[in-house]
Amino acid sequence: MNLKIIEKSRLWWSLSLALTVAGAIAVVGCMVNFGTPLKLGLDFVGGTRLQLQLDCPATGAQPQCQKPVELADVRAVLNEQDLDGAAVQLLDVDSKAQDRHIIAIRSQDLSAEKRTALVAALEAKLGKFDAQGTLIDTVGPVLGQQVLNSGVMAVLLSLLGIVIYLRFRFQWDYAIFAVVALIHDVLITAGVFAAMGWFGGTEIDTLFIVALLTIIGFSVNDTVVIYDRVRENIAQNSTAPIDTVVNEAVNQTLTRSLNTTASTLLSVVAIFLFGGSTLRDFSLALIIGFISGAYSSIFIASTLLAWWRSRPGYVPPKPATETETKLQDSI
């Protein structure tokens, strides 16, 4: 396979621009509807989360076990309790769970009395709940804001650390365009989840921040491999046009990049399909980010570097000394 990466640079840039603009529109939609760029979950805004599981033994003899829970019935109870703004989800039923019905509710912060009244009203409507399957989490708004601030700071610090690392390993232009590719991956992933929050009510939690950090690490690793080959090719033939050098570097590392991405996606897709609802959004973020990361490393970071170094008036940096080369290779 021999891709003509540089010749079709504008095509790759146009595709990325279209995706990021679509994501920006989704972010604006979330801002209008929810007041935040993404629909924040309980971990960030605070509130109460209840997970209730109907008591259905192996025989399934109880009346409530003979039919699935209706979302409308749950909504009706919530409206009676003045919780019409709460988010409700009927979780997937595991085949080993003996067909038990599970309800997940996220609402404003509820006192112990209100939680008790809500559970009692739901039991009166739906049937008795299994005490062992009942989970209640409460997060205060102050703690949620601290978690959000810490998550955003972690992402920003990781980008700063990558800039410093790439500056010492390569040159400034390498570092800048690698970070542009990373921001591209983060924006596309965030844009997809903004659209999901806008149209489907999907909320982000702390696992989403973990996914972003994982995506950044994966993407920069792929970009470093390509940039390493670019640097080696420049050292071997310093008179060759930068477009030719970059195109050859991408094709030389293409198989490695695709194999790494494909093998990683296999495990993440397995988590998405079989990991349950708790990990589904997390694994989906990784799938989107890993695909975007491979794309940006091959088609964005490399083409931007070639464009920058082939522009009129560009002055190539001085060749690294032997000591500097050893230091870069050791980082």
mmCIF file of C-alpha atoms in Angstrom:
data_model
loop_
_atom_site.group_PDB
_atom_site.id
_atom_site.type_symbol
_atom_site.label_atom_id
_atom_site.label_comp_id
_atom_site.label_asym_id
_atom_site.label_seq_id
_atom_site.Cartn_x
_atom_site.Cartn_y
_atom_site.Cartn_z
ATOM 1 C CA MET A 1 0.000 0.000 0.000
ATOM 2 C CA ASN A 2 1.371 3.382 -1.051
ATOM 3 C CA LEU A 3 -0.879 6.270 -0.119
ATOM 4 C CA LYS A 4 -0.357 9.710 -1.625
ATOM 5 C CA ILE A 5 -0.877 11.513 1.648
ATOM 6 C CA ILE A 6 0.512 14.932 0.778
ATOM 7 C CA GLU A 7 -1.200 15.280 -2.605
ATOM 8 C CA LYS A 8 -4.635 15.030 -0.977
ATOM 9 C CA SER A 9 -3.907 17.140 2.094
ATOM 10 C CA ARG A 10 -6.836 19.466 1.483
ATOM 11 C CA LEU A 11 -9.206 16.494 1.390
ATOM 12 C CA TRP A 12 -8.013 15.274 4.811
ATOM 13 C CA TRP A 13 -8.196 18.798 6.254
ATOM 14 C CA SER A 14 -11.697 19.355 4.842
ATOM 15 C CA LEU A 15 -12.958 16.117 6.378
ATOM 16 C CA SER A 16 -11.513 17.023 9.775
ATOM 17 C CA LEU A 17 -12.913 20.549 9.533
ATOM 18 C CA ALA A 18 -16.380 19.199 8.747
ATOM 19 C CA LEU A 19 -16.289 16.852 11.749
ATOM 20 C CA THR A 20 -15.048 19.520 14.141
ATOM 21 C CA VAL A 21 -17.629 22.052 12.911
ATOM 22 C CA ALA A 22 -20.391 19.479 13.401
ATOM 23 C CA GLY A 23 -19.061 18.841 16.894
ATOM 24 C CA ALA A 24 -18.971 22.580 17.598
ATOM 25 C CA ILE A 25 -22.618 22.856 16.581
ATOM 26 C CA ALA A 26 -23.479 20.028 18.978
ATOM 27 C CA VAL A 27 -21.529 21.765 21.751
ATOM 28 C CA VAL A 28 -23.507 24.976 21.127
ATOM 29 C CA GLY A 29 -26.714 22.952 21.286
ATOM 30 C CA CYS A 30 -25.684 21.560 24.680
ATOM 31 C CA MET A 31 -24.800 25.051 25.891
ATOM 32 C CA VAL A 32 -28.262 26.304 24.928
ATOM 33 C CA ASN A 33 -30.096 23.375 26.513
ATOM 34 C CA PHE A 34 -27.956 22.526 29.527
ATOM 35 C CA GLY A 35 -25.681 25.531 30.077
ATOM 36 C CA THR A 36 -22.515 23.425 29.625
ATOM 37 C CA PRO A 37 -20.608 22.221 26.515
ATOM 38 C CA LEU A 38 -21.447 18.609 27.402
ATOM 39 C CA LYS A 39 -24.311 17.240 29.433
ATOM 40 C CA LEU A 40 -22.675 16.684 32.800
ATOM 41 C CA GLY A 41 -23.543 13.655 34.882
ATOM 42 C CA LEU A 42 -23.924 13.127 38.575
ATOM 43 C CA ASP A 43 -20.152 12.982 39.141
ATOM 44 C CA PHE A 44 -19.806 16.635 38.121
ATOM 45 C CA VAL A 45 -23.022 18.449 39.021
ATOM 46 C CA GLY A 46 -23.932 16.555 42.170
ATOM 47 C CA GLY A 47 -27.196 14.814 42.980
ATOM 48 C CA THR A 48 -28.535 11.388 43.836
ATOM 49 C CA ARG A 49 -28.303 8.188 41.824
ATOM 50 C CA LEU A 50 -30.511 5.204 42.619
ATOM 51 C CA GLN A 51 -30.302 1.764 41.083
ATOM 52 C CA LEU A 52 -33.298 -0.419 41.953
ATOM 53 C CA GLN A 53 -33.698 -4.052 41.043
ATOM 54 C CA LEU A 54 -36.996 -5.908 41.214
ATOM 55 C CA ASP A 55 -36.985 -8.938 43.485
ATOM 56 C CA CYS A 56 -37.402 -11.803 41.029
ATOM 57 C CA PRO A 57 -36.195 -15.234 42.176
ATOM 58 C CA ALA A 58 -35.351 -18.025 39.762
ATOM 59 C CA THR A 59 -38.987 -19.100 39.458
ATOM 60 C CA GLY A 60 -40.130 -15.595 38.531
ATOM 61 C CA ALA A 61 -43.428 -16.290 40.267
ATOM 62 C CA GLN A 62 -44.082 -12.738 41.472
ATOM 63 C CA PRO A 63 -46.489 -10.721 39.304
ATOM 64 C CA GLN A 64 -43.955 -7.931 38.729
ATOM 65 C CA CYS A 65 -41.563 -10.442 37.160
ATOM 66 C CA GLN A 66 -43.986 -11.534 34.439
ATOM 67 C CA LYS A 67 -43.577 -8.415 32.318
ATOM 68 C CA PRO A 68 -40.856 -5.808 31.734
ATOM 69 C CA VAL A 69 -40.869 -2.496 33.559
ATOM 70 C CA GLU A 70 -42.550 0.264 31.590
ATOM 71 C CA LEU A 71 -40.655 3.543 31.459
ATOM 72 C CA ALA A 72 -43.956 5.423 31.515
ATOM 73 C CA ASP A 73 -44.838 3.876 34.882
ATOM 74 C CA VAL A 74 -41.534 5.030 36.382
ATOM 75 C CA ARG A 75 -42.025 8.507 34.932
ATOM 76 C CA ALA A 76 -45.507 8.708 36.408
ATOM 77 C CA VAL A 77 -44.185 7.965 39.905
ATOM 78 C CA LEU A 78 -41.400 10.524 39.507
ATOM 79 C CA ASN A 79 -43.895 13.175 38.451
ATOM 80 C CA GLU A 80 -45.957 12.438 41.538
ATOM 81 C CA GLN A 81 -42.831 12.964 43.640
ATOM 82 C CA ASP A 82 -42.059 16.289 41.868
ATOM 83 C CA LEU A 83 -39.017 14.727 40.154
ATOM 84 C CA ASP A 84 -40.124 15.132 36.548
ATOM 85 C CA GLY A 85 -36.646 16.380 35.588
ATOM 86 C CA ALA A 86 -34.877 13.208 36.730
ATOM 87 C CA ALA A 87 -33.098 10.996 34.186
ATOM 88 C CA VAL A 88 -34.387 7.415 34.021
ATOM 89 C CA GLN A 89 -32.804 4.438 32.324
ATOM 90 C CA LEU A 90 -33.818 0.795 32.131
ATOM 91 C CA LEU A 91 -30.534 -1.076 32.264
ATOM 92 C CA ASP A 92 -29.741 -4.141 30.210
ATOM 93 C CA VAL A 93 -30.650 -7.390 31.890
ATOM 94 C CA ASP A 94 -27.860 -9.923 32.121
ATOM 95 C CA SER A 95 -28.831 -13.467 31.219
ATOM 96 C CA LYS A 96 -27.378 -14.724 34.500
ATOM 97 C CA ALA A 97 -29.423 -12.265 36.556
ATOM 98 C CA GLN A 98 -32.562 -14.453 36.369
ATOM 99 C CA ASP A 99 -34.485 -11.858 34.353
ATOM 100 C CA ARG A 100 -34.457 -9.231 37.077
ATOM 101 C CA HIS A 101 -35.535 -5.740 36.066
ATOM 102 C CA ILE A 102 -33.156 -2.887 36.888
ATOM 103 C CA ILE A 103 -34.054 0.808 37.022
ATOM 104 C CA ALA A 104 -31.443 3.599 37.190
ATOM 105 C CA ILE A 105 -32.552 7.069 38.278
ATOM 106 C CA ARG A 106 -30.459 10.238 38.436
ATOM 107 C CA SER A 107 -31.996 13.290 40.038
ATOM 108 C CA GLN A 108 -31.315 16.356 42.111
ATOM 109 C CA ASP A 109 -29.925 15.840 45.588
ATOM 110 C CA LEU A 110 -32.533 13.948 47.615
ATOM 111 C CA SER A 111 -32.743 13.775 51.373
ATOM 112 C CA ALA A 112 -33.087 10.419 53.126
ATOM 113 C CA GLU A 113 -36.812 11.021 53.594
ATOM 114 C CA LYS A 114 -37.369 11.796 49.909
ATOM 115 C CA ARG A 115 -35.362 8.732 48.840
ATOM 116 C CA THR A 116 -37.428 6.534 51.137
ATOM 117 C CA ALA A 117 -40.673 8.022 49.843
ATOM 118 C CA LEU A 118 -39.572 7.549 46.225
ATOM 119 C CA VAL A 119 -38.598 3.908 46.705
ATOM 120 C CA ALA A 120 -41.880 3.219 48.526
ATOM 121 C CA ALA A 121 -43.902 4.824 45.723
ATOM 122 C CA LEU A 122 -42.050 2.822 43.083
ATOM 123 C CA GLU A 123 -42.584 -0.412 45.003
ATOM 124 C CA ALA A 124 -46.294 0.326 45.253
ATOM 125 C CA LYS A 125 -46.414 0.790 41.475
ATOM 126 C CA LEU A 126 -43.958 -1.845 40.231
ATOM 127 C CA GLY A 127 -43.509 -4.404 43.008
ATOM 128 C CA LYS A 128 -40.990 -5.232 45.717
ATOM 129 C CA PHE A 129 -37.297 -4.427 45.151
ATOM 130 C CA ASP A 130 -34.358 -6.658 46.029
ATOM 131 C CA ALA A 131 -32.485 -5.037 48.939
ATOM 132 C CA GLN A 132 -29.148 -6.457 47.745
ATOM 133 C CA GLY A 133 -29.663 -4.957 44.292
ATOM 134 C CA THR A 134 -30.419 -1.462 45.593
ATOM 135 C CA LEU A 135 -27.596 1.075 45.187
ATOM 136 C CA ILE A 136 -27.749 4.723 46.255
ATOM 137 C CA ASP A 137 -25.001 7.284 45.565
ATOM 138 C CA THR A 138 -25.027 10.943 46.557
ATOM 139 C CA VAL A 139 -22.546 13.531 45.301
ATOM 140 C CA GLY A 140 -22.585 17.114 46.584
ATOM 141 C CA PRO A 141 -22.384 19.986 44.046
ATOM 142 C CA VAL A 142 -19.158 21.331 45.563
ATOM 143 C CA LEU A 143 -17.427 17.961 45.259
ATOM 144 C CA GLY A 144 -18.798 17.551 41.739
ATOM 145 C CA GLN A 145 -17.340 20.921 40.688
ATOM 146 C CA GLN A 146 -13.977 19.965 42.183
ATOM 147 C CA VAL A 147 -13.998 16.702 40.243
ATOM 148 C CA LEU A 148 -14.815 18.578 37.023
ATOM 149 C CA ASN A 149 -12.059 21.141 37.587
ATOM 150 C CA SER A 150 -9.561 18.388 38.355
ATOM 151 C CA GLY A 151 -10.521 16.493 35.213
ATOM 152 C CA VAL A 152 -10.129 19.543 32.959
ATOM 153 C CA MET A 153 -6.802 20.369 34.628
ATOM 154 C CA ALA A 154 -5.578 16.811 34.066
ATOM 155 C CA VAL A 155 -6.308 17.072 30.330
ATOM 156 C CA LEU A 156 -4.583 20.473 30.030
ATOM 157 C CA LEU A 157 -1.524 19.339 31.991
ATOM 158 C CA SER A 158 -1.202 16.233 29.854
ATOM 159 C CA LEU A 159 -1.198 18.387 26.704
ATOM 160 C CA LEU A 160 1.427 20.694 28.237
ATOM 161 C CA GLY A 161 3.605 17.738 29.217
ATOM 162 C CA ILE A 162 3.373 16.350 25.686
ATOM 163 C CA VAL A 163 4.431 19.714 24.215
ATOM 164 C CA ILE A 164 7.503 19.781 26.481
ATOM 165 C CA TYR A 165 8.364 16.163 25.693
ATOM 166 C CA LEU A 166 8.049 16.622 21.926
ATOM 167 C CA ARG A 167 10.018 19.877 22.024
ATOM 168 C CA PHE A 168 13.020 18.070 23.476
ATOM 169 C CA ARG A 169 12.586 14.973 21.341
ATOM 170 C CA PHE A 170 12.040 16.853 18.054
ATOM 171 C CA GLN A 171 11.623 20.562 17.227
ATOM 172 C CA TRP A 172 8.922 23.118 17.966
ATOM 173 C CA ASP A 173 6.983 22.576 14.759
ATOM 174 C CA TYR A 174 6.772 18.833 15.428
ATOM 175 C CA ALA A 175 5.448 19.529 18.927
ATOM 176 C CA ILE A 176 2.885 22.120 17.810
ATOM 177 C CA PHE A 177 1.372 19.990 15.052
ATOM 178 C CA ALA A 178 1.291 16.896 17.254
ATOM 179 C CA VAL A 179 -0.736 18.851 19.816
ATOM 180 C CA VAL A 180 -3.007 20.173 17.030
ATOM 181 C CA ALA A 181 -3.710 16.535 16.143
ATOM 182 C CA LEU A 182 -4.418 15.728 19.810
ATOM 183 C CA ILE A 183 -6.835 18.647 20.138
ATOM 184 C CA HIS A 184 -8.497 17.427 16.927
ATOM 185 C CA ASP A 185 -9.067 13.997 18.534
ATOM 186 C CA VAL A 186 -10.419 15.474 21.767
ATOM 187 C CA LEU A 187 -12.765 17.851 19.920
ATOM 188 C CA ILE A 188 -14.201 15.112 17.716
ATOM 189 C CA THR A 189 -14.789 12.799 20.684
ATOM 190 C CA ALA A 190 -16.328 15.612 22.720
ATOM 191 C CA GLY A 191 -18.447 16.665 19.734
ATOM 192 C CA VAL A 192 -19.927 13.180 19.366
ATOM 193 C CA PHE A 193 -20.821 13.069 23.065
ATOM 194 C CA ALA A 194 -22.216 16.594 22.892
ATOM 195 C CA ALA A 195 -24.539 15.440 20.098
ATOM 196 C CA MET A 196 -25.476 12.348 22.103
ATOM 197 C CA GLY A 197 -26.223 14.528 25.119
ATOM 198 C CA TRP A 198 -28.221 17.005 23.054
ATOM 199 C CA PHE A 199 -30.367 14.453 21.212
ATOM 200 C CA GLY A 200 -30.213 11.378 23.444
ATOM 201 C CA GLY A 201 -29.609 12.716 26.934
ATOM 202 C CA THR A 202 -26.226 10.981 27.318
ATOM 203 C CA GLU A 203 -24.304 12.323 30.317
ATOM 204 C CA ILE A 204 -20.543 12.286 30.825
ATOM 205 C CA ASP A 205 -18.884 11.179 34.054
ATOM 206 C CA THR A 206 -15.343 10.794 35.358
ATOM 207 C CA LEU A 207 -14.773 7.827 33.035
ATOM 208 C CA PHE A 208 -15.094 10.236 30.115
ATOM 209 C CA ILE A 209 -12.100 12.210 31.421
ATOM 210 C CA VAL A 210 -10.191 8.936 31.761
ATOM 211 C CA ALA A 211 -11.111 8.123 28.161
ATOM 212 C CA LEU A 212 -9.819 11.503 26.930
ATOM 213 C CA LEU A 213 -6.487 11.010 28.712
ATOM 214 C CA THR A 214 -6.194 7.515 27.237
ATOM 215 C CA ILE A 215 -6.968 8.852 23.752
ATOM 216 C CA ILE A 216 -4.302 11.554 24.109
ATOM 217 C CA GLY A 217 -1.684 8.988 25.121
ATOM 218 C CA PHE A 218 -2.607 6.619 22.299
ATOM 219 C CA SER A 219 -2.669 9.322 19.639
ATOM 220 C CA VAL A 220 0.648 10.936 20.575
ATOM 221 C CA ASN A 221 2.351 7.532 20.556
ATOM 222 C CA ASP A 222 1.253 6.967 16.958
ATOM 223 C CA THR A 223 2.345 10.473 15.960
ATOM 224 C CA VAL A 224 5.786 10.026 17.561
ATOM 225 C CA VAL A 225 6.361 6.866 15.511
ATOM 226 C CA ILE A 226 5.672 8.750 12.264
ATOM 227 C CA TYR A 227 7.723 11.779 13.302
ATOM 228 C CA ASP A 228 10.633 9.529 14.261
ATOM 229 C CA ARG A 229 10.644 8.079 10.760
ATOM 230 C CA VAL A 230 10.417 11.587 9.252
ATOM 231 C CA ARG A 231 13.471 12.647 11.254
ATOM 232 C CA GLU A 232 15.404 9.537 10.241
ATOM 233 C CA ASN A 233 14.577 10.059 6.557
ATOM 234 C CA ILE A 234 15.655 13.713 6.740
ATOM 235 C CA ALA A 235 18.957 12.670 8.316
ATOM 236 C CA GLN A 236 19.558 10.118 5.543
ATOM 237 C CA ASN A 237 18.645 12.467 2.708
ATOM 238 C CA SER A 238 18.579 16.106 3.772
ATOM 239 C CA THR A 239 18.159 17.382 0.184
ATOM 240 C CA ALA A 240 14.940 15.488 -0.540
ATOM 241 C CA PRO A 241 11.708 17.551 -0.699
ATOM 242 C CA ILE A 242 9.837 17.485 2.602
ATOM 243 C CA ASP A 243 6.676 16.288 0.841
ATOM 244 C CA THR A 244 8.507 13.207 -0.395
ATOM 245 C CA VAL A 245 10.115 12.593 2.991
ATOM 246 C CA VAL A 246 6.838 12.786 4.889
ATOM 247 C CA ASN A 247 4.938 10.709 2.346
ATOM 248 C CA GLU A 248 7.556 7.952 2.539
ATOM 249 C CA ALA A 249 7.614 8.097 6.348
ATOM 250 C CA VAL A 250 3.846 7.680 6.575
ATOM 251 C CA ASN A 251 3.813 4.754 4.171
ATOM 252 C CA GLN A 252 6.733 3.095 5.941
ATOM 253 C CA THR A 253 4.885 3.212 9.267
ATOM 254 C CA LEU A 254 1.352 2.743 7.893
ATOM 255 C CA THR A 255 1.129 -1.002 8.483
ATOM 256 C CA ARG A 256 2.346 -0.610 12.033
ATOM 257 C CA SER A 257 -0.175 2.178 12.731
ATOM 258 C CA LEU A 258 -3.120 0.268 11.297
ATOM 259 C CA ASN A 259 -2.206 -2.988 13.062
ATOM 260 C CA THR A 260 -1.800 -1.223 16.415
ATOM 261 C CA THR A 261 -5.132 0.560 16.060
ATOM 262 C CA ALA A 262 -6.978 -2.552 14.893
ATOM 263 C CA SER A 263 -5.634 -4.767 17.679
ATOM 264 C CA THR A 264 -6.495 -2.141 20.294
ATOM 265 C CA LEU A 265 -9.981 -1.645 18.902
ATOM 266 C CA LEU A 266 -10.702 -5.374 19.147
ATOM 267 C CA SER A 267 -10.505 -5.310 22.936
ATOM 268 C CA VAL A 268 -12.350 -1.977 23.237
ATOM 269 C CA VAL A 269 -15.177 -3.148 20.969
ATOM 270 C CA ALA A 270 -15.462 -6.291 23.101
ATOM 271 C CA ILE A 271 -15.883 -4.078 26.181
ATOM 272 C CA PHE A 272 -18.509 -2.035 24.343
ATOM 273 C CA LEU A 273 -20.498 -5.126 23.351
ATOM 274 C CA PHE A 274 -20.145 -7.232 26.492
ATOM 275 C CA GLY A 275 -18.981 -4.880 29.261
ATOM 276 C CA GLY A 276 -22.452 -3.793 30.315
ATOM 277 C CA SER A 277 -24.094 -0.386 30.383
ATOM 278 C CA THR A 278 -21.662 1.023 32.964
ATOM 279 C CA LEU A 279 -18.697 0.805 30.581
ATOM 280 C CA ARG A 280 -20.544 1.370 27.317
ATOM 281 C CA ASP A 281 -20.062 5.141 27.057
ATOM 282 C CA PHE A 282 -16.455 4.820 28.227
ATOM 283 C CA SER A 283 -15.629 2.219 25.576
ATOM 284 C CA LEU A 284 -17.519 4.194 22.911
ATOM 285 C CA ALA A 285 -15.397 7.264 23.679
ATOM 286 C CA LEU A 286 -12.262 5.136 23.297
ATOM 287 C CA ILE A 287 -13.454 3.714 19.972
ATOM 288 C CA ILE A 288 -14.137 7.186 18.572
ATOM 289 C CA GLY A 289 -10.883 8.588 19.974
ATOM 290 C CA PHE A 290 -8.674 5.723 18.789
ATOM 291 C CA ILE A 291 -10.036 5.900 15.244
ATOM 292 C CA SER A 292 -9.705 9.682 15.252
ATOM 293 C CA GLY A 293 -6.196 9.382 16.726
ATOM 294 C CA ALA A 294 -5.002 7.039 14.012
ATOM 295 C CA TYR A 295 -6.536 9.316 11.371
ATOM 296 C CA SER A 296 -4.993 12.497 12.787
ATOM 297 C CA SER A 297 -1.538 10.950 13.147
ATOM 298 C CA ILE A 298 -1.501 9.729 9.552
ATOM 299 C CA PHE A 299 -3.422 12.448 7.741
ATOM 300 C CA ILE A 300 -3.265 15.596 9.902
ATOM 301 C CA ALA A 301 -0.031 15.766 11.919
ATOM 302 C CA SER A 302 2.111 14.597 8.991
ATOM 303 C CA THR A 303 0.514 16.789 6.311
ATOM 304 C CA LEU A 304 0.626 19.899 8.504
ATOM 305 C CA LEU A 305 4.341 19.347 9.109
ATOM 306 C CA ALA A 306 4.951 18.978 5.370
ATOM 307 C CA TRP A 307 2.894 22.105 4.602
ATOM 308 C CA TRP A 308 4.763 24.163 7.198
ATOM 309 C CA ARG A 309 8.220 23.139 6.057
ATOM 310 C CA SER A 310 7.466 23.520 2.345
ATOM 311 C CA ARG A 311 6.059 27.039 2.563
ATOM 312 C CA PRO A 312 8.018 29.866 0.894
ATOM 313 C CA GLY A 313 10.586 31.505 3.134
ATOM 314 C CA TYR A 314 10.865 28.575 5.544
ATOM 315 C CA VAL A 315 14.336 28.307 7.079
ATOM 316 C CA PRO A 316 15.245 24.749 8.144
ATOM 317 C CA PRO A 317 16.554 24.432 11.711
ATOM 318 C CA LYS A 318 20.217 23.785 12.225
ATOM 319 C CA PRO A 319 21.133 20.092 12.288
ATOM 320 C CA ALA A 320 21.304 18.692 15.801
ATOM 321 C CA THR A 321 24.733 18.106 17.234
ATOM 322 C CA GLU A 322 25.807 14.594 18.140
ATOM 323 C CA THR A 323 25.182 15.311 21.819
ATOM 324 C CA GLU A 324 21.691 16.670 21.118
ATOM 325 C CA THR A 325 20.869 13.677 18.944
ATOM 326 C CA LYS A 326 21.862 11.267 21.706
ATOM 327 C CA LEU A 327 19.788 13.242 24.206
ATOM 328 C CA GLN A 328 16.736 13.188 21.927
ATOM 329 C CA ASP A 329 17.048 9.461 21.322
ATOM 330 C CA SER A 330 17.299 8.799 25.042
ATOM 331 C CA ILE A 331 14.080 10.687 25.897
#
